[in-house]
C-alpha positions as a Python dict, from the first residue, in 0.01 Angstrom:
ca = {
    (1, 'X'): (0, 0, 0),
    (2, 'X'): (-23, 224, -334),
    (3, 'X'): (-179, 539, -368),
    (4, 'X'): (-247, 710, -693),
    (5, 'X'): (-35, 1020, -762),
    (6, 'X'): (-139, 1295, -941),
    (7, 'X'): (84, 1640, -1006),
    (8, 'X'): (-101, 1934, -1147),
    (9, 'X'): (11, 2289, -1246),
    (10, 'X'): (-178, 2574, -1110),
    (11, 'X'): (-104, 2944, -1152),
    (12, 'X'): (-350, 3004, -856),
    (13, 'X'): (-182, 2851, -547),
    (14, 'X'): (-389, 2984, -252),
    (15, 'X'): (-711, 2933, -436),
    (16, 'X'): (-631, 2605, -544),
    (17, 'X'): (-531, 2530, -180),
    (18, 'X'): (-866, 2659, -53),
    (19, 'X'): (-1054, 2482, -358),
    (20, 'X'): (-886, 2141, -316),
    (21, 'X'): (-912, 2112, 64),
    (22, 'X'): (-1268, 2159, 71),
    (23, 'X'): (-1272, 1905, -200),
    (24, 'X'): (-1051, 1660, -52),
    (25, 'X'): (-1193, 1738, 315),
    (26, 'X'): (-860, 1795, 446),
    (27, 'X'): (-560, 2050, 475),
    (28, 'X'): (-268, 2007, 294),
    (29, 'X'): (24, 1832, 463),
    (30, 'X'): (266, 2031, 293),
    (31, 'X'): (260, 2407, 175),
    (32, 'X'): (512, 2611, 13),
    (33, 'X'): (384, 2939, -2),
    (34, 'X'): (322, 3064, -365),
    (35, 'X'): (522, 2756, -512),
    (36, 'X'): (362, 2395, -394),
    (37, 'X'): (117, 2185, -212),
    (38, 'X'): (103, 1834, -108),
    (39, 'X'): (-209, 1649, 7),
    (40, 'X'): (-194, 1266, 136),
    (41, 'X'): (-501, 1102, 206),
    (42, 'X'): (-578, 729, 217),
    (43, 'X'): (-629, 693, -115),
    (44, 'X'): (-482, 979, -305),
    (45, 'X'): (-127, 1148, -325),
    (46, 'X'): (-217, 1488, -510),
    (47, 'X'): (34, 1796, -541),
    (48, 'X'): (-17, 2122, -710),
    (49, 'X'): (270, 2340, -811),
    (50, 'X'): (308, 2698, -944),
    (51, 'X'): (345, 2716, -1354),
    (52, 'X'): (202, 3054, -1494),
    (53, 'X'): (281, 2898, -1848),
    (54, 'X'): (52, 2580, -1814),
    (55, 'X'): (-237, 2621, -1549),
    (56, 'X'): (-446, 2292, -1515),
    (57, 'X'): (-183, 2079, -1713),
    (58, 'X'): (-135, 1723, -1592),
    (59, 'X'): (243, 1733, -1493),
    (60, 'X'): (281, 1377, -1449),
    (61, 'X'): (103, 1086, -1255),
    (62, 'X'): (233, 817, -1029),
    (63, 'X'): (222, 596, -730),
    (64, 'X'): (319, 644, -358),
    (65, 'X'): (422, 293, -304),
    (66, 'X'): (573, 170, 43),
    (67, 'X'): (772, -72, -99),
    (68, 'X'): (952, 103, -329),
    (69, 'X'): (1283, 94, -331),
    (70, 'X'): (1409, 426, -446),
    (71, 'X'): (1250, 696, -671),
    (72, 'X'): (1201, 622, -1024),
    (73, 'X'): (1012, 709, -1325),
    (74, 'X'): (904, 588, -1656),
    (75, 'X'): (726, 734, -1977),
    (76, 'X'): (386, 540, -2064),
    (77, 'X'): (266, 451, -2431),
    (78, 'X'): (115, 788, -2403),
    (79, 'X'): (417, 1006, -2338),
    (80, 'X'): (268, 1050, -1969),
    (81, 'X'): (549, 1034, -1703),
    (82, 'X'): (454, 779, -1429),
    (83, 'X'): (671, 827, -1113),
    (84, 'X'): (715, 538, -850),
    (85, 'X'): (831, 643, -481),
    (86, 'X'): (781, 619, -108),
    (87, 'X'): (666, 897, 109),
    (88, 'X'): (1009, 924, 252),
    (89, 'X'): (1147, 961, -134),
    (90, 'X'): (869, 1220, -156),
    (91, 'X'): (975, 1440, 105),
    (92, 'X'): (1348, 1402, 23),
    (93, 'X'): (1274, 1562, -312),
    (94, 'X'): (1070, 1844, -135),
    (95, 'X'): (1320, 1928, 136),
    (96, 'X'): (1564, 1917, -132),
    (97, 'X'): (1358, 2175, -351),
    (98, 'X'): (1256, 2391, -43),
    (99, 'X'): (1505, 2346, 221),
    (100, 'X'): (1295, 2573, 429),
    (101, 'X'): (1012, 2300, 444),
    (102, 'X'): (1143, 2049, 644),
    (103, 'X'): (874, 1833, 564),
    (104, 'X'): (844, 1484, 711),
    (105, 'X'): (538, 1242, 602),
    (106, 'X'): (349, 1076, 850),
    (107, 'X'): (374, 684, 814),
}
């Protein structure tokens, strides 16, 4: 199964976590205080990451795809980066960036 992935920049992590949790009807499955949050719903994988220079900007798009053999990315004709990864690939990336996260996805 594929889930659409959206990655968005914000300069208001706490406020965005509250707002998006209300919009999605779910809390994030991973939160790195002041840095990052991730939601994985049945149809959507969305992350927010702190960036004071580009709040509200699209960082990249992609697919969470259980059949992805490895993390990959490509750029489309509009210059948008598209990633393809499994839930475990994403967890590995989160844990590499923030070792204290110890995030493991529910599969």
